[in-house]
PDB file of C-alpha atoms in Angstrom:
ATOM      1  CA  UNK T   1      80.097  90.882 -13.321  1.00  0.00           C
ATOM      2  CA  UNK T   2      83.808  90.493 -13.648  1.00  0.00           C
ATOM      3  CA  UNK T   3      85.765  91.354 -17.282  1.00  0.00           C
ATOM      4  CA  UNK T   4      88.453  89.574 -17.562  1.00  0.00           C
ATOM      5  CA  UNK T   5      90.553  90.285 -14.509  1.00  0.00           C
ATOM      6  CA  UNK T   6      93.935  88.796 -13.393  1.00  0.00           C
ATOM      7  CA  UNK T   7      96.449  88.653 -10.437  1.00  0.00           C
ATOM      8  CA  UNK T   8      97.916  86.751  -8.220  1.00  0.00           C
ATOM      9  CA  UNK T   9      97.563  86.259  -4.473  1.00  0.00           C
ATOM     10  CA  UNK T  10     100.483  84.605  -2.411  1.00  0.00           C
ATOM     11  CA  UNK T  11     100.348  82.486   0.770  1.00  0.00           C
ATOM     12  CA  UNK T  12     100.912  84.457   3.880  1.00  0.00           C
ATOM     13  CA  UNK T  13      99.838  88.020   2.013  1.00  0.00           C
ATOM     14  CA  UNK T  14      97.166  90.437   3.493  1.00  0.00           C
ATOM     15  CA  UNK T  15      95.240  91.703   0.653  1.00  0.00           C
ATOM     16  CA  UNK T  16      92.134  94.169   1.075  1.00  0.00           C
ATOM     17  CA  UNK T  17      89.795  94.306  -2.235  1.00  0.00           C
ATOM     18  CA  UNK T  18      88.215  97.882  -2.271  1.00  0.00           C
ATOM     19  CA  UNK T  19      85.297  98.813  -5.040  1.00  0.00           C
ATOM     20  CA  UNK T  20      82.219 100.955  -5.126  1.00  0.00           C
ATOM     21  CA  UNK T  21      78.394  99.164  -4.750  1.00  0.00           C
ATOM     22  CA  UNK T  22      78.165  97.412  -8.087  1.00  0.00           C
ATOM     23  CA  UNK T  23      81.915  97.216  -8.696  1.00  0.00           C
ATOM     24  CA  UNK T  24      82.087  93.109  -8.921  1.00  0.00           C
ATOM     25  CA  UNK T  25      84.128  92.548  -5.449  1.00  0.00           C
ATOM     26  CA  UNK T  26      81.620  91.062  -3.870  1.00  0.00           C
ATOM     27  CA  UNK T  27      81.614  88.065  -6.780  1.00  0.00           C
ATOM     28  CA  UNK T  28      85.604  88.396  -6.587  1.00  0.00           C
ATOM     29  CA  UNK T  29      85.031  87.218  -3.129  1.00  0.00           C
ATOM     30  CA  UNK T  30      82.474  84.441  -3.961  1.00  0.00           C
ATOM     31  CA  UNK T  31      85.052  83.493  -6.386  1.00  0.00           C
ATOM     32  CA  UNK T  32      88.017  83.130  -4.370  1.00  0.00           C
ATOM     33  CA  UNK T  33      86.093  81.703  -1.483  1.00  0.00           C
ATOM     34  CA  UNK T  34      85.029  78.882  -3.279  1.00  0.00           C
ATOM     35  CA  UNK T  35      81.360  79.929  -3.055  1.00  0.00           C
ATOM     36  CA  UNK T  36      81.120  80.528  -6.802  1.00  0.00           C
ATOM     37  CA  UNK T  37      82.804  79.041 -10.202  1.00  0.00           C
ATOM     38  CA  UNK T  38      84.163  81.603 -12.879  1.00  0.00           C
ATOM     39  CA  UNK T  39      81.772  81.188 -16.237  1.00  0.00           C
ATOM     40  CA  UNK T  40      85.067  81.629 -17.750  1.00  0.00           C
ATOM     41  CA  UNK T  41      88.832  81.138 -17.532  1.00  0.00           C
ATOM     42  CA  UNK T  42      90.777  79.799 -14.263  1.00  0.00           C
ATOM     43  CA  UNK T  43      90.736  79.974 -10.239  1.00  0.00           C
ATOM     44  CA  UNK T  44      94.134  78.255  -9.353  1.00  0.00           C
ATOM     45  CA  UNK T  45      94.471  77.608  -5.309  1.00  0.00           C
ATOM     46  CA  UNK T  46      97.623  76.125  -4.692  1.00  0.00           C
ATOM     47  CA  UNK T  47      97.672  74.762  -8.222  1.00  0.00           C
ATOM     48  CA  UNK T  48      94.674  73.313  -8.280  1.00  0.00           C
ATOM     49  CA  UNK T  49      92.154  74.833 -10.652  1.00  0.00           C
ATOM     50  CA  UNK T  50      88.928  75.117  -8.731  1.00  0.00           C
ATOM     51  CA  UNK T  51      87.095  75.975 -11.690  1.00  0.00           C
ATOM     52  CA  UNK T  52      87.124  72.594 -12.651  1.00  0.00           C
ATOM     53  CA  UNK T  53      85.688  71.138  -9.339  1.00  0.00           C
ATOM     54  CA  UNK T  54      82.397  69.452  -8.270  1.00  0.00           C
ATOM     55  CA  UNK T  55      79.660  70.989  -5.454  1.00  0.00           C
ATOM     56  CA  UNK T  56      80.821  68.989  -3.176  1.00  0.00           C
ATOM     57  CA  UNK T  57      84.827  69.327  -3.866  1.00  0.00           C
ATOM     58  CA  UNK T  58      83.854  73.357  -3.081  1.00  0.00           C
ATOM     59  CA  UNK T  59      82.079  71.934  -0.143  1.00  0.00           C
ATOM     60  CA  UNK T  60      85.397  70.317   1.190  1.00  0.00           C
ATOM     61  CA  UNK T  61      87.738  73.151  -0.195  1.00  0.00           C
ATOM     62  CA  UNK T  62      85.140  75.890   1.696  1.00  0.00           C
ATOM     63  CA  UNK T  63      85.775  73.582   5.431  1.00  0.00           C
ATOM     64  CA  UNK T  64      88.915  72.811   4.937  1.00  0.00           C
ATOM     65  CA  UNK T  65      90.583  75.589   3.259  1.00  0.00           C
ATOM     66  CA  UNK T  66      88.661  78.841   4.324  1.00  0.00           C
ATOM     67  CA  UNK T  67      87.235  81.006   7.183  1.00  0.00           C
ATOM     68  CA  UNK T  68      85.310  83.565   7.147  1.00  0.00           C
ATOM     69  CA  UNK T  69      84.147  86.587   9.109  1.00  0.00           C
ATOM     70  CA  UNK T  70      81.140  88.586   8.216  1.00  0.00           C
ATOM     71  CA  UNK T  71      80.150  92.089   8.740  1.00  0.00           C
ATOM     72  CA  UNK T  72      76.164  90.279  10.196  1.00  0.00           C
ATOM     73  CA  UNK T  73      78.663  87.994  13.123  1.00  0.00           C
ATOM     74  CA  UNK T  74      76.120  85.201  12.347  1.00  0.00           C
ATOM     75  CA  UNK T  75      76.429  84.217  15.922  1.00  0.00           C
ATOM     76  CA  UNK T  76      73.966  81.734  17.496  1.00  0.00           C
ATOM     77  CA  UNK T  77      72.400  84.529  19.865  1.00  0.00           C
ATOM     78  CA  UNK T  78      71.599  82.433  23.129  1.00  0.00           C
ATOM     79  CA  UNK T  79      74.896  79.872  22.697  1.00  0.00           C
ATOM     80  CA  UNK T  80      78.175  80.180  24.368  1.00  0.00           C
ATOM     81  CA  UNK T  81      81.253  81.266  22.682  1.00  0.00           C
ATOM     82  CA  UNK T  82      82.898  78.046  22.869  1.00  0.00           C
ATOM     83  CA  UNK T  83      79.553  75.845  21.182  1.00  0.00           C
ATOM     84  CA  UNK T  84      79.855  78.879  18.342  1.00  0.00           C
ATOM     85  CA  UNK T  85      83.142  78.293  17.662  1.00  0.00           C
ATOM     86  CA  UNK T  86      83.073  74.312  17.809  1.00  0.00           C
ATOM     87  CA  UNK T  87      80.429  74.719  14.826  1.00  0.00           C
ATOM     88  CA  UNK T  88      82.780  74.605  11.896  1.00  0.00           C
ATOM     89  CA  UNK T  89      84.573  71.720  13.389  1.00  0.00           C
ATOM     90  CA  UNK T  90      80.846  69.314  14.146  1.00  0.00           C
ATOM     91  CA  UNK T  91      80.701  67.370  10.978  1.00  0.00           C
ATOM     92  CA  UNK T  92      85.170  67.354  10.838  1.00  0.00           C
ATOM     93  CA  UNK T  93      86.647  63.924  11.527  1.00  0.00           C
ATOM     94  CA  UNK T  94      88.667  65.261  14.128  1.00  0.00           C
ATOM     95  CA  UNK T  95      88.732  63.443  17.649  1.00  0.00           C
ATOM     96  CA  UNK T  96      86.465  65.238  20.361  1.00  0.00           C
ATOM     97  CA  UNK T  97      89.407  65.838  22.331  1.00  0.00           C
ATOM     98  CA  UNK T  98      91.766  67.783  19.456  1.00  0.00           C
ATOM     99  CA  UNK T  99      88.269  69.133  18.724  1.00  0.00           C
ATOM    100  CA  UNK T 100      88.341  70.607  22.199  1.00  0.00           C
ATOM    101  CA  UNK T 101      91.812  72.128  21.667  1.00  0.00           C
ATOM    102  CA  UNK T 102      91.475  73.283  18.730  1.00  0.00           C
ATOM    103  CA  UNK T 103      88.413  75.743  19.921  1.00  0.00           C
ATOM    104  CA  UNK T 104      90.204  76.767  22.814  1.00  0.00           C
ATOM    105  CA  UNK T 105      93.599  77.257  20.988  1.00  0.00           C
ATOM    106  CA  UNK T 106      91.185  79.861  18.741  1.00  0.00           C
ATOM    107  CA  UNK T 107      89.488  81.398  21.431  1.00  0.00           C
ATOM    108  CA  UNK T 108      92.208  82.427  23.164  1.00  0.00           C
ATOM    109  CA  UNK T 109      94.261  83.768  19.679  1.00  0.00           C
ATOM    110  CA  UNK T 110      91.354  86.695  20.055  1.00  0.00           C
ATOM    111  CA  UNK T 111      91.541  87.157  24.015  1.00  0.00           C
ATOM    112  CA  UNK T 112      88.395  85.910  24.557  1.00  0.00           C
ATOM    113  CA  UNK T 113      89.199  82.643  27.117  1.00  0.00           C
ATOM    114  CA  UNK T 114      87.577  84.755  30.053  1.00  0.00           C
ATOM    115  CA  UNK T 115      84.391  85.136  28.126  1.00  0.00           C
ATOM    116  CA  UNK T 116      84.101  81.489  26.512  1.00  0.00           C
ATOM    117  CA  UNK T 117      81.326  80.411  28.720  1.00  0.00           C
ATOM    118  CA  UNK T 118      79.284  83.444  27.974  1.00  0.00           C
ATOM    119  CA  UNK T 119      76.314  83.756  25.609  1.00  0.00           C
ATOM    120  CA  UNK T 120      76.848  85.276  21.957  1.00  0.00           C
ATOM    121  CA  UNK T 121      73.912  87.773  23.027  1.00  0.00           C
ATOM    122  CA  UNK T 122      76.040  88.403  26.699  1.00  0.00           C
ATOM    123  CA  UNK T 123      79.244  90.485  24.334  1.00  0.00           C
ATOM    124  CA  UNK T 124      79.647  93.540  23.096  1.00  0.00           C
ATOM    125  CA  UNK T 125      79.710  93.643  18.846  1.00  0.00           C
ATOM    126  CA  UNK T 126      83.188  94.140  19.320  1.00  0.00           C
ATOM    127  CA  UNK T 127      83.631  90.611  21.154  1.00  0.00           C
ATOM    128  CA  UNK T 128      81.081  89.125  18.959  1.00  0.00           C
ATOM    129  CA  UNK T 129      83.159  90.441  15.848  1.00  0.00           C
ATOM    130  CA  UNK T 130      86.287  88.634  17.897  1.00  0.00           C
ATOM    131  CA  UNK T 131      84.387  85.220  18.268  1.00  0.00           C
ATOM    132  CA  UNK T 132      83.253  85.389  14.313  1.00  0.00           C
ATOM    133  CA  UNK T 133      87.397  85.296  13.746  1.00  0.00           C
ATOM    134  CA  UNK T 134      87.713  82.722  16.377  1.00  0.00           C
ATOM    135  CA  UNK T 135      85.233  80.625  14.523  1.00  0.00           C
ATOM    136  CA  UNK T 136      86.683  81.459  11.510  1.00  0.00           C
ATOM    137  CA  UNK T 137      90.559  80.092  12.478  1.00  0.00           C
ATOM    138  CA  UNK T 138      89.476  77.590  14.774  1.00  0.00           C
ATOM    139  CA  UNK T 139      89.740  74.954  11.409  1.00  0.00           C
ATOM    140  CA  UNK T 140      93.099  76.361  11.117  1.00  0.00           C
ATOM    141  CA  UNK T 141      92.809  77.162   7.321  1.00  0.00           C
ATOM    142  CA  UNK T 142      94.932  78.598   4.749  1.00  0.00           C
ATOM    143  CA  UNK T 143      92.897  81.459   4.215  1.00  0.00           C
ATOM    144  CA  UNK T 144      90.903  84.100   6.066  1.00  0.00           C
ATOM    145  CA  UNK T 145      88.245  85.817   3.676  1.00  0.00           C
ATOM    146  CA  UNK T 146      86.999  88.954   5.879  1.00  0.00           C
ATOM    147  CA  UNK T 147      83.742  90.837   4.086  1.00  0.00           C
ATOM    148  CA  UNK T 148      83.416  94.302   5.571  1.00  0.00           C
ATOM    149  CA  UNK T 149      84.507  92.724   9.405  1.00  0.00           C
ATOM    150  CA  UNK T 150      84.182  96.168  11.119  1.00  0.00           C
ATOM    151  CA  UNK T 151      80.767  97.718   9.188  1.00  0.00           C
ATOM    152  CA  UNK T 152      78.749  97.176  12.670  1.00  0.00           C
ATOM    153  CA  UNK T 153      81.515  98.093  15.132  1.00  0.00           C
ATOM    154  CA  UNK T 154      82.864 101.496  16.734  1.00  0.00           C
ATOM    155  CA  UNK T 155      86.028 103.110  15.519  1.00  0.00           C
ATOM    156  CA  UNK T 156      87.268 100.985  18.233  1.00  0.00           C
ATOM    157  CA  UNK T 157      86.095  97.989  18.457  1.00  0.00           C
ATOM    158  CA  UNK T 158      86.788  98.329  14.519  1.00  0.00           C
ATOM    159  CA  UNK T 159      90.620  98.993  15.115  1.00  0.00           C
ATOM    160  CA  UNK T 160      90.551  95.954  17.306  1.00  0.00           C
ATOM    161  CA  UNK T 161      89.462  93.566  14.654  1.00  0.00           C
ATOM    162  CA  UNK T 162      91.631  94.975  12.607  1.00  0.00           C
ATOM    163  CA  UNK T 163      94.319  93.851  14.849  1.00  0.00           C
ATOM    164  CA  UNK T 164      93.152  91.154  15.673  1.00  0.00           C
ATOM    165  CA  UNK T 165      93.294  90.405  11.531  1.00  0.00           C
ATOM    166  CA  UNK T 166      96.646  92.110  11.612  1.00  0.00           C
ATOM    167  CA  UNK T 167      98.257  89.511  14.018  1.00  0.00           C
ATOM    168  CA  UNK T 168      96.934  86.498  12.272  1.00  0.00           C
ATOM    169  CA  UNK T 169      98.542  87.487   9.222  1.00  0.00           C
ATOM    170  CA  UNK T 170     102.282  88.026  11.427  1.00  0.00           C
ATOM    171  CA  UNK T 171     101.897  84.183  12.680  1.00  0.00           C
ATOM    172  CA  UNK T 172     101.538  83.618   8.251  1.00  0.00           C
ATOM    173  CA  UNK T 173      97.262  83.751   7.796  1.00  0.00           C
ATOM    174  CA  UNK T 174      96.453  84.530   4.169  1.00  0.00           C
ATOM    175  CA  UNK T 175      94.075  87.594   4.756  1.00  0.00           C
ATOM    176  CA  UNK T 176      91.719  88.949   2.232  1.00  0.00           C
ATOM    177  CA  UNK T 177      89.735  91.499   3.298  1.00  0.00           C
ATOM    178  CA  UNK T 178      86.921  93.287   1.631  1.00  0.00           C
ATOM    179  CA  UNK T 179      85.912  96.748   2.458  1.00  0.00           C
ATOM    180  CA  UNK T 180      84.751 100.279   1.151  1.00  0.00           C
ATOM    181  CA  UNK T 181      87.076 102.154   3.841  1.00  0.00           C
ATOM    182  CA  UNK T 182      90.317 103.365   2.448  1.00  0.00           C
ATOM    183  CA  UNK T 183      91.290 103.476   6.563  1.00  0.00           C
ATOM    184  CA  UNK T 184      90.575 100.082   7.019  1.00  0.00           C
ATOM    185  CA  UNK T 185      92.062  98.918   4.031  1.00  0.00           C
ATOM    186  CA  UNK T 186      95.508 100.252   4.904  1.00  0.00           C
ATOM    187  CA  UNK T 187      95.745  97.476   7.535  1.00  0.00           C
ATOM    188  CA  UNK T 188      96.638  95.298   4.355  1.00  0.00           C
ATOM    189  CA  UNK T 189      99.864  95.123   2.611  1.00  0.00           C
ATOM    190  CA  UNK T 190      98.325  95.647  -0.803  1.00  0.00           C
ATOM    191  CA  UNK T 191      94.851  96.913  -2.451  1.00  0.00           C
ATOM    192  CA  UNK T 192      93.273  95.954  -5.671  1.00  0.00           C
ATOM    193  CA  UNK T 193      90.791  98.421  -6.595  1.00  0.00           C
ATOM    194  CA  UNK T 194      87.868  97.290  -8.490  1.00  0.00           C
ATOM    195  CA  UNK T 195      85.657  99.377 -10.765  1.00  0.00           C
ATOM    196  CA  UNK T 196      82.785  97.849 -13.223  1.00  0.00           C
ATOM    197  CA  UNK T 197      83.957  94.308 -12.984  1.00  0.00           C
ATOM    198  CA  UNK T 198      87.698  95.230 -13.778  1.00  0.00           C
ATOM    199  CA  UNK T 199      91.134  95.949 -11.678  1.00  0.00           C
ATOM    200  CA  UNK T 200      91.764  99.368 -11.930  1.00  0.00           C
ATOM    201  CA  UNK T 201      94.759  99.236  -9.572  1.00  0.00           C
ATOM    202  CA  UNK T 202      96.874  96.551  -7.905  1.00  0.00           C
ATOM    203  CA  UNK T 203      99.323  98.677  -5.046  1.00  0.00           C
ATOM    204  CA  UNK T 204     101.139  97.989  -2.582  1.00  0.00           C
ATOM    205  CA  UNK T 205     100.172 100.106   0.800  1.00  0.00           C
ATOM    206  CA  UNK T 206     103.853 102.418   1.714  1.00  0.00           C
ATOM    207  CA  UNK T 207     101.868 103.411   4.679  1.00  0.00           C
ATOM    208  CA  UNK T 208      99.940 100.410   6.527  1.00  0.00           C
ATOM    209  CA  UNK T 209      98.267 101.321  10.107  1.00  0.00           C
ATOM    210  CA  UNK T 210     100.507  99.514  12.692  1.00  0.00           C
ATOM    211  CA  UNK T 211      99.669  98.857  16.015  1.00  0.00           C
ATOM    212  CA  UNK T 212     102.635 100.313  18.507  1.00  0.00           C
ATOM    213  CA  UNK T 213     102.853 100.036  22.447  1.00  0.00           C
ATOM    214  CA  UNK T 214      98.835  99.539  22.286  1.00  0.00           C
ATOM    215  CA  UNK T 215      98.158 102.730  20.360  1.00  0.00           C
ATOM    216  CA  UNK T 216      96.912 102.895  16.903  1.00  0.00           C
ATOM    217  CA  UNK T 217      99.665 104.923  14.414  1.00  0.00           C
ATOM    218  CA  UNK T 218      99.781 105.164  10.432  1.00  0.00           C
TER     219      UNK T 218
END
């Protein structure tokens, strides 16, 4: 349960919510991911105040607006990466071939093009963490809502992701990114810190992890 709490996030920040088990960041996230309505007060996305809106105005605000990447992949195990990436973009009005593009275009923001023909269950968890952000961006949305992206991966394939989450948000991505490790966190520009449903900090990071010459520095 969340008490009250207030800030702002702006377009083209990278934002990491931190919190112990039970701290409410997980319903921050439903919140701002347009999974969830407040019980009280106001959600305002680019003015409009989502509290306000129907199921199905969520619905379009979720496919149009959001990605996300989940610490579970939620890959289609025996389907290539390009059908897993085209699903967000099935039901979209787009034409087949901009549809086509559009996958591609995302496939190859994560380095994946020589893989796109193989099978989810063919990659490593690293890859398969790389097509969930494909899938993610290939709807080229405002936002990127990331819940605990590395939890499955190596320190490696973790500091890839990262990257990977690092350079969407240099080409202007709004990044939100929730996780428990401080490390991980640093990636981000800023961390709110969330305690028993309140903000019990709201910093900017003086120290973010940069990527430099292919090595990993702080």
């Amino acid at each position: 349960m969340l008490h009250g709490i207030s800030f702002d996030i702006h377009e083209g920040e990278f934002v990491a919510i931190m919190g112990p088990s039970g701290s409410g960041k997980s319903t921050l996230m439903h919140i701002l991911g347009f999974l969830d309505r407040p019980t009280s007060g106001r959600f305002l996305f680019h003015g409009k105040d989502v509290s306000e809106m129907s199921d199905d105005e969520l619905a379009e605000m979720r496919s149009s607006e959001a990605g996300f990447i989940f610490q579970a992949f939620f890959l289609l195990p025996r389907t290539t990466v390009y059908d897993n990436v085209m699903l967000p973009l099935v039901y979209t009005r787009f034409p087949a071939k901009e549809k086509d593009e559009m996958v591609k275009e995302a496939i190859d923001a994560v380095g994946l093009t020589h893989r796109i023909n193989h099978t989810s269950n063919q990659l490593s968890g690293g890859e398969k963490q790389r097509v969930a952000i494909a899938r993610a961006i290939v709807n080229r949305p405002l936002v990127v809502f990331a819940d605990e992206p590395t939890g499955n991966l190596d320190s490696k394939s973790g500091q890839q992701v990262m990257l990977e989450l690092e350079e969407l948000n240099d080409r202007g991505r709004t990044i939100i990114l929730v996780t428990h490790e401080k490390y991980t966190a640093e990636y981000a520009e800023r961390i709110i810190y969330i305690k028993d449903g309140l903000v019990t900090s709201d910093t900017k990071v003086s120290d973010r992890h940069r990527a430099k010459d292919g090595d990993f520095i702080k």
